[in-house]
Coordinates of C-alpha atoms and ligand atoms in Angstrom, one line a residue:
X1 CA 97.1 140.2 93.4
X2 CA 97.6 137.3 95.5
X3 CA 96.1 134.3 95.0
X4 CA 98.4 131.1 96.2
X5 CA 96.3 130.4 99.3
X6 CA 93.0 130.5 97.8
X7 CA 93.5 127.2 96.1
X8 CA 94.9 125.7 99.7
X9 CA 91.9 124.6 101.7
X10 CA 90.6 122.6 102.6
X11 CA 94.2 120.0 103.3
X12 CA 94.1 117.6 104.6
X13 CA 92.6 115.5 101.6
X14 CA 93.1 111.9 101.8
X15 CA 90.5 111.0 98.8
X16 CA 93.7 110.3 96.4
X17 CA 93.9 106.7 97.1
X18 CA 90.9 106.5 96.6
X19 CA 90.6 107.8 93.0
X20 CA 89.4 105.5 90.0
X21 CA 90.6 106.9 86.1
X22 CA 94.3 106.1 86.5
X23 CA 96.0 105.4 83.1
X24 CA 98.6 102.6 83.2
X25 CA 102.1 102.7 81.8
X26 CA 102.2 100.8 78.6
X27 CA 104.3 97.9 78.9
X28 CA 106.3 99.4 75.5
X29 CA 107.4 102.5 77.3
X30 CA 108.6 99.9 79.6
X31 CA 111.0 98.3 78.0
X32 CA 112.5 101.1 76.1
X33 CA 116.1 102.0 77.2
X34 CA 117.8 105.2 77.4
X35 CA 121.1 105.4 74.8
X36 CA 120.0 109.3 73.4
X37 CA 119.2 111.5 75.8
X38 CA 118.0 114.8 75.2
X39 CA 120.0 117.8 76.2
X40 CA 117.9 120.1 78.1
X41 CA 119.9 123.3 78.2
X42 CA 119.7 127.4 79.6
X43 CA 117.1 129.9 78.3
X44 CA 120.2 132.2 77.3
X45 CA 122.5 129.5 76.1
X46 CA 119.7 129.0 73.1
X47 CA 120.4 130.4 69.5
X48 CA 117.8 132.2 68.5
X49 CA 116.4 130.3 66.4
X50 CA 116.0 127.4 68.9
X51 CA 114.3 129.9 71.2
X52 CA 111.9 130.8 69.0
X53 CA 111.4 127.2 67.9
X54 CA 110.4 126.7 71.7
X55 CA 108.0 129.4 71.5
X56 CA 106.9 128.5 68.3
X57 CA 106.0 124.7 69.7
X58 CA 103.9 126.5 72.8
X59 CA 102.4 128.4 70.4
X60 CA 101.2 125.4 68.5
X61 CA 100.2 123.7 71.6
X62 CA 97.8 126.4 72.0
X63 CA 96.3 126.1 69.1
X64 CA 95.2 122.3 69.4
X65 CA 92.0 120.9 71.2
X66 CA 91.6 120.4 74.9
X67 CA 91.4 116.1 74.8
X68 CA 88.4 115.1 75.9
X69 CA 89.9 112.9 78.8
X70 CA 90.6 115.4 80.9
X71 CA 88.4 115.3 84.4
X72 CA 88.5 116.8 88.1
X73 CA 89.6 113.6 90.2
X74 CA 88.2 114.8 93.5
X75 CA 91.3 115.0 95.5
X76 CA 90.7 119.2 95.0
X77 CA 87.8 120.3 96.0
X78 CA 87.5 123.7 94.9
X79 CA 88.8 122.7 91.5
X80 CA 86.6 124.7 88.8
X81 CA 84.6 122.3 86.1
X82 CA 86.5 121.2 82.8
X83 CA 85.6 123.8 79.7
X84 CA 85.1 122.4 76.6
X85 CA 85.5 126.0 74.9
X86 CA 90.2 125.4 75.6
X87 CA 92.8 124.0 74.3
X88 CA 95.4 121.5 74.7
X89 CA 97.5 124.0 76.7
X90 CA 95.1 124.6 79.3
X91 CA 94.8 121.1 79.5
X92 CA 98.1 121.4 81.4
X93 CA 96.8 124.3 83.4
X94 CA 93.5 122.1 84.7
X95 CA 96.2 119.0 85.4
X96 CA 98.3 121.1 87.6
X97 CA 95.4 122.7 89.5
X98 CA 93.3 119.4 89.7
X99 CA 96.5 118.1 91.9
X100 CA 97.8 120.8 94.1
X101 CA 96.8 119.1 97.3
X102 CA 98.1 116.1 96.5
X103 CA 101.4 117.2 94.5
X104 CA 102.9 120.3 96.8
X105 CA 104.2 120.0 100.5
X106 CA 103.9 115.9 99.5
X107 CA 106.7 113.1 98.9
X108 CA 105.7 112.9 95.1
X109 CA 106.4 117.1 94.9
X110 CA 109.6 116.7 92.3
X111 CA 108.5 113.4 91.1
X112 CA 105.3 114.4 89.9
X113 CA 106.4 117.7 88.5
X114 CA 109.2 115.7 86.5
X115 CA 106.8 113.7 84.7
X116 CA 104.7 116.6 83.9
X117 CA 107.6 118.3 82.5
X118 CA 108.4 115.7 80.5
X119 CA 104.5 115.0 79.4
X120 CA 105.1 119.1 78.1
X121 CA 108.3 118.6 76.3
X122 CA 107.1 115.3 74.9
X123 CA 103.7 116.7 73.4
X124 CA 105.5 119.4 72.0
X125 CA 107.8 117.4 70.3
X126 CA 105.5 114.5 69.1
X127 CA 102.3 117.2 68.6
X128 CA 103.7 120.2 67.6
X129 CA 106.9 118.9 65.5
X130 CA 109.5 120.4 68.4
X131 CA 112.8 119.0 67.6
X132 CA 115.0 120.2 70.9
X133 CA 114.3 120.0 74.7
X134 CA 112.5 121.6 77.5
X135 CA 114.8 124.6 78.2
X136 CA 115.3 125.5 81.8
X137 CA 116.0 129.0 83.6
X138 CA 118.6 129.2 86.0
X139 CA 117.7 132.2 88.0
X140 CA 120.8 132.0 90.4
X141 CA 122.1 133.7 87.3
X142 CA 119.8 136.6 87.6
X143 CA 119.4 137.3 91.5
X144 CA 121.4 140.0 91.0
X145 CA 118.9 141.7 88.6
X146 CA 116.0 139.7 87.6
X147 CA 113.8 142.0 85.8
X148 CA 116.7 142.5 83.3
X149 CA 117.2 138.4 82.5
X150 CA 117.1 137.4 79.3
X151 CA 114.1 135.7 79.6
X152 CA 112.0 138.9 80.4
X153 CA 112.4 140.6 77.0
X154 CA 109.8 142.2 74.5
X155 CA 110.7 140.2 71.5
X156 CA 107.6 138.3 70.4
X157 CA 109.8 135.4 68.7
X158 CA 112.3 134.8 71.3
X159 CA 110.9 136.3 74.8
X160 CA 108.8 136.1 77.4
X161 CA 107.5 139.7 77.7
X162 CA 108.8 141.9 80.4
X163 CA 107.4 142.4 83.9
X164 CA 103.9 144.6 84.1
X165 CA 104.0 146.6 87.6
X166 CA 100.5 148.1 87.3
X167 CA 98.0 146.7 89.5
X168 CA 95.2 148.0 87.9
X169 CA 95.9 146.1 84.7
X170 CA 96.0 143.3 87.2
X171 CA 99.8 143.1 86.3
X172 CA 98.9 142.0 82.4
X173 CA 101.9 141.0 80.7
X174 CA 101.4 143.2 77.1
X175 CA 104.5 142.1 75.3
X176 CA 106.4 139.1 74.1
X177 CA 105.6 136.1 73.0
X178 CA 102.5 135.8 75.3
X179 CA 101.2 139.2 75.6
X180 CA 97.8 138.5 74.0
X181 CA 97.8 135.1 75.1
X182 CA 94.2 134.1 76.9
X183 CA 94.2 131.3 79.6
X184 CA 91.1 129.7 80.2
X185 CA 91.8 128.3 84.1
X186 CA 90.4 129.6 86.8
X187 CA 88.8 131.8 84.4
X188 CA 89.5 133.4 80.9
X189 CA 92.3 136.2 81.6
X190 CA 95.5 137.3 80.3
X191 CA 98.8 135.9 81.7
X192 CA 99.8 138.6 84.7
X193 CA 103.3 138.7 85.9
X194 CA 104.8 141.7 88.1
X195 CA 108.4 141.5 90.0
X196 CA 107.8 141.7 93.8
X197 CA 111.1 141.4 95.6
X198 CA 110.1 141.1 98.8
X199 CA 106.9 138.4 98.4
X200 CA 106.9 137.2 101.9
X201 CA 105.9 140.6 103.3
X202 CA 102.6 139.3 103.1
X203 CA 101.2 136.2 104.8
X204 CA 99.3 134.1 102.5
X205 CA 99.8 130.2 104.0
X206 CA 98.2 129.3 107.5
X207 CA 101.4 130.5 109.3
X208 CA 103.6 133.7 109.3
X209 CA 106.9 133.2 107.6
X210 CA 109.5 133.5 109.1
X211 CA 111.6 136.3 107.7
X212 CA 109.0 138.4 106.1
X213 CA 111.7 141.1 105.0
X214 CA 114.0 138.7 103.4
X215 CA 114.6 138.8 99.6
X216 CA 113.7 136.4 97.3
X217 CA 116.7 136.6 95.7
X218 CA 118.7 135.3 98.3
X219 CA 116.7 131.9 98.6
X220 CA 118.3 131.2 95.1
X221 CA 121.8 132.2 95.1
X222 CA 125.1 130.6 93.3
X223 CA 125.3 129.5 96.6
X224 CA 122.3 128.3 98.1
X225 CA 121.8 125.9 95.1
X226 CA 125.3 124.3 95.9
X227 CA 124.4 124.1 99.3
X228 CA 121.3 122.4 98.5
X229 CA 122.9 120.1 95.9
X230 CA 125.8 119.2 98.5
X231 CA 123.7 118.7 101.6
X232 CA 120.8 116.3 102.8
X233 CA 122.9 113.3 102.1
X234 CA 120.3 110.2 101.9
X235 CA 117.5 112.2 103.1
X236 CA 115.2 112.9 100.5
X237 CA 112.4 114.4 103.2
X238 CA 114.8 117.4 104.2
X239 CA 115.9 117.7 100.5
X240 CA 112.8 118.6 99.4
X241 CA 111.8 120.9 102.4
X242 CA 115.0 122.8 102.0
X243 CA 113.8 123.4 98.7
X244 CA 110.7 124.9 99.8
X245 CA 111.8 125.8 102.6
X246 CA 111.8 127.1 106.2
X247 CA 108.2 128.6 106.7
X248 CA 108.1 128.0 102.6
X249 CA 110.6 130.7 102.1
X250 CA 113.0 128.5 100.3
X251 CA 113.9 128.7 96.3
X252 CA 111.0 126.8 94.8
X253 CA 107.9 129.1 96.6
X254 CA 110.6 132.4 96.5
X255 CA 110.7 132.5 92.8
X256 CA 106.9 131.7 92.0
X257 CA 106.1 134.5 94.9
X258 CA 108.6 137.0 93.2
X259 CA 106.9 136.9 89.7
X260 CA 103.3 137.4 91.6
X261 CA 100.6 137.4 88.7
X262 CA 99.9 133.7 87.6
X263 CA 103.0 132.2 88.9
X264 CA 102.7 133.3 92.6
X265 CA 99.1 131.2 92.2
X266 CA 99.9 127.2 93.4
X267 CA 97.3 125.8 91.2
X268 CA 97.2 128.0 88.0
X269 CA 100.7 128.5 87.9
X270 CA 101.1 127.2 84.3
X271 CA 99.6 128.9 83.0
X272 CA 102.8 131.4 82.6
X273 CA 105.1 129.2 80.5
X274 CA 107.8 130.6 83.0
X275 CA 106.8 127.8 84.9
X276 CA 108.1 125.2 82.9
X277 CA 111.3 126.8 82.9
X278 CA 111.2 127.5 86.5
X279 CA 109.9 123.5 87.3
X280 CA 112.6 122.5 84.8
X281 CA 115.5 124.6 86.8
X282 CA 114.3 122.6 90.0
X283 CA 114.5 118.8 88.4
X284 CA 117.9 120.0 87.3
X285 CA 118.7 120.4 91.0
X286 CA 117.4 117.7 92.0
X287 CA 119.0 115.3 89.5
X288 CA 121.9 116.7 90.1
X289 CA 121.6 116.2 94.3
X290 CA 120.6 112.6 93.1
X291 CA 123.4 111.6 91.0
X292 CA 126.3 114.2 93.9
X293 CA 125.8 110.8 96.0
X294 CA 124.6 107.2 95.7
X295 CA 122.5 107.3 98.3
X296 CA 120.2 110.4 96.8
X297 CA 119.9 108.2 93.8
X298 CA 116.8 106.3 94.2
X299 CA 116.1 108.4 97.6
X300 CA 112.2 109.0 97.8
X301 CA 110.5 110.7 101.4
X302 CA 107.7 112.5 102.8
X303 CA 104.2 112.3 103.2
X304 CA 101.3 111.1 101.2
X305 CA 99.0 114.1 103.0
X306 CA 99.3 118.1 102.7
X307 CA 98.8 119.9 106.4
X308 CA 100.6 123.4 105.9
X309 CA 98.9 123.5 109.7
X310 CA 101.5 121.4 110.7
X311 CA 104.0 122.8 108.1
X312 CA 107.2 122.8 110.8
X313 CA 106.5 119.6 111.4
X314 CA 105.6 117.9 107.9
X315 CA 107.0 120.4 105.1
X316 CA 106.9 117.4 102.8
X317 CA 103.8 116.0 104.0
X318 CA 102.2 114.2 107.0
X319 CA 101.7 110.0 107.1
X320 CA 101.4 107.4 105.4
X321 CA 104.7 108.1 103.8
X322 CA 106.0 107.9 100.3
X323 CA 107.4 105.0 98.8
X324 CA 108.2 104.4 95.3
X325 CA 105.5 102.3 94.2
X326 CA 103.3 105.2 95.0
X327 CA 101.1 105.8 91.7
X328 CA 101.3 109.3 90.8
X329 CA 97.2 111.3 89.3
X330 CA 97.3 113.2 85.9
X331 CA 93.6 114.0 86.1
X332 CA 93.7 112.2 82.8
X333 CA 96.2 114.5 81.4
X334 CA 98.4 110.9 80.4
X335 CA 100.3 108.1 81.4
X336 CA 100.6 107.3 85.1
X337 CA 104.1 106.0 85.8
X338 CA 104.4 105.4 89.7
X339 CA 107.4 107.6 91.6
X340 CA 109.7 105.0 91.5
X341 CA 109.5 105.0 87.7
X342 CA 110.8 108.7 87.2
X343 CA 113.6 108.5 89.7
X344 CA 116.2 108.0 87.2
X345 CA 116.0 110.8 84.0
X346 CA 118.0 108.3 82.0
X347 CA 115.7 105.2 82.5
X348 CA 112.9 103.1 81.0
X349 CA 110.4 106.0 80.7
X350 CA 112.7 109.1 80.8
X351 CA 115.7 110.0 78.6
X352 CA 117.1 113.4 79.3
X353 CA 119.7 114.9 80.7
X354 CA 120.8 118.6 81.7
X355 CA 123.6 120.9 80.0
Ligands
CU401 CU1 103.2 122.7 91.0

């Protein structure tokens, strides 16, 4: 069940700058500085009890009512309408698939997923009474056996369910934490999730890729993260579109392809709450390629405009370019810092750092 291109088309979408709704930063959060930071650490360095305080605080999340602010901006066109009958989660869900042209193969890509990170970890601490930080999963941990992570247990307080590989229960995860979970975006299901190890065998953006046998393992090695980290010196564009990658084969599209289900979909991805772990694991690269060299530190790139047409030539977006004063779209979801505000994780609006 693969759905990631469906949400793709039309691209070239240019009706961003042009949207009206956008929430200003409040001076306050301006002038706050960072002297605590919160420690965002591993899935499997968590006790127990702070994993299922984690879960708990998603849990809760799920149980409080969709805000009535939330609204289809009409930079995605094939968006489905707002439901009144969902809940504060979902909100998430609707934010993330209201902004897929705008936020993926772009220049705000990491920047706008950091502050919708943070918007998660910071409603489930203020909202739900979460007292630690957004955990993160390192998969190059696991490529040498990622059905058998920790993260992929059965334990309904502390996991995430294991991996369902039948198609005809359209890959319905049935254990864990979220096994009777029901998502409201694009429509009511359960969360699906089924390990494919090969995802690229099977063309589903406007181009072939480019090693369709290749594992997606190997996109996410000890290795390939260092090399990543190391490399790209100053040049935020190439950092970025090593991350997704040649022909989109790279570490951030390998792992959402692997776990097929909800997570191989671009827009409704969240609604797995792998995601968040996954999304946290890539700002954790990326601050860390930000503060390897000073010239990655404030570093922004890429293009305001999706055109996987002209993915060899624009991985991270066509013209006008990114710069940092470009105002990042929540679809009302909250606050709208602009990309220069969330380059540093220790600064006026964010105060976090990774274990
Ligand atoms: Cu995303």
């Amino acid at each position: 069940m693969v759905m990631f291109a469906l949400n793709l088309v039309p691209l070239a979408c240019l009706l961003s700058s042009l949207l009206v709704g956008a929430i200003p930063v409040a001076e306050s959060q301006l002038s706050k500085t960072c002297t605590k930071p919160g420690i965002r650490k591993e899935w499997r360095t968590l006790s127990n009890q702070e994993k299922a305080s984690f879960i708990k605080a998603v849990h809760c999340l799920e149980t409080l009512p969709h805000s009535q602010s939330i609204f289809a901006d009409g930079s995605q066109p094939d968006v489905p309408p707002v439901r009144n009958d969902t809940n504060a989660y979902d909100d998430f869900v609707y934010a993330h698939l209201d902004g897929v042209n705008r936020n993926h193969f772009t220049g705000v890509f990491l920047g706008w997923h950091r502050w919708f990170l943070h918007t998660f970890e910071n409603t489930l601490q203020t909202k739900c009474g979460y007292k630690g930080s957004l955990p993160y999963w390192d998969w190059s941990r696991d490529v040498a056996n990622i059905p058998a992570s920790p993260l992929f247990i059965s334990s309904a307080t502390t996991g995430f369910g294991t991996f369902n590989d039948n198609a005809s229960e359209n890959f319905t995860v049935t254990d864990g934490a979220f096994g009777a979970t029901v998502r409201a975006y694009p429509t009511p299901h359960r969360v699906g999730r089924h390990f494919r190890p090969q995802p690229f065998e099977e063309q589903i953006f406007p181009f072939a890729f480019d090693k369709p046998e290749k594992l997606a393992t190997s996109a996410f090695t000890p290795e390939e993260v260092h090399f990543i980290i190391t490399n790209f010196v100053g040049n935020y564009t190439d950092f970025q579109a090593y991350m997704d990658g040649v022909r989109a084969e790279g570490m951030h599209n390998a792992a959402h392809l692997m776990m097929d289900g909800d997570m191989s979909n671009i827009g409704h991805s969240p609604n797995d709450p792998i995601f968040f772990l996954h999304h946290a694991n890539l700002d954790r690269i990326w601050a860390a390629w930000q503060s390897h060299d000073p010239a990655n530190r404030l570093a922004v790139g890429g293009g305001r405009t999706q055109v996987l047409q002209d993915y060899d030539e624009f991985p991270a977006g066509a013209p006008p370019f990114i710069e940092a004063s470009e105002q990042l779209r929540f679809s009302g979801l909250t606050t709208e810092p602009l990309l220069g505000e969330v380059l540093q994780t220790k600064g006026k609006l964010l105060c976090y750092e990774y274990a």
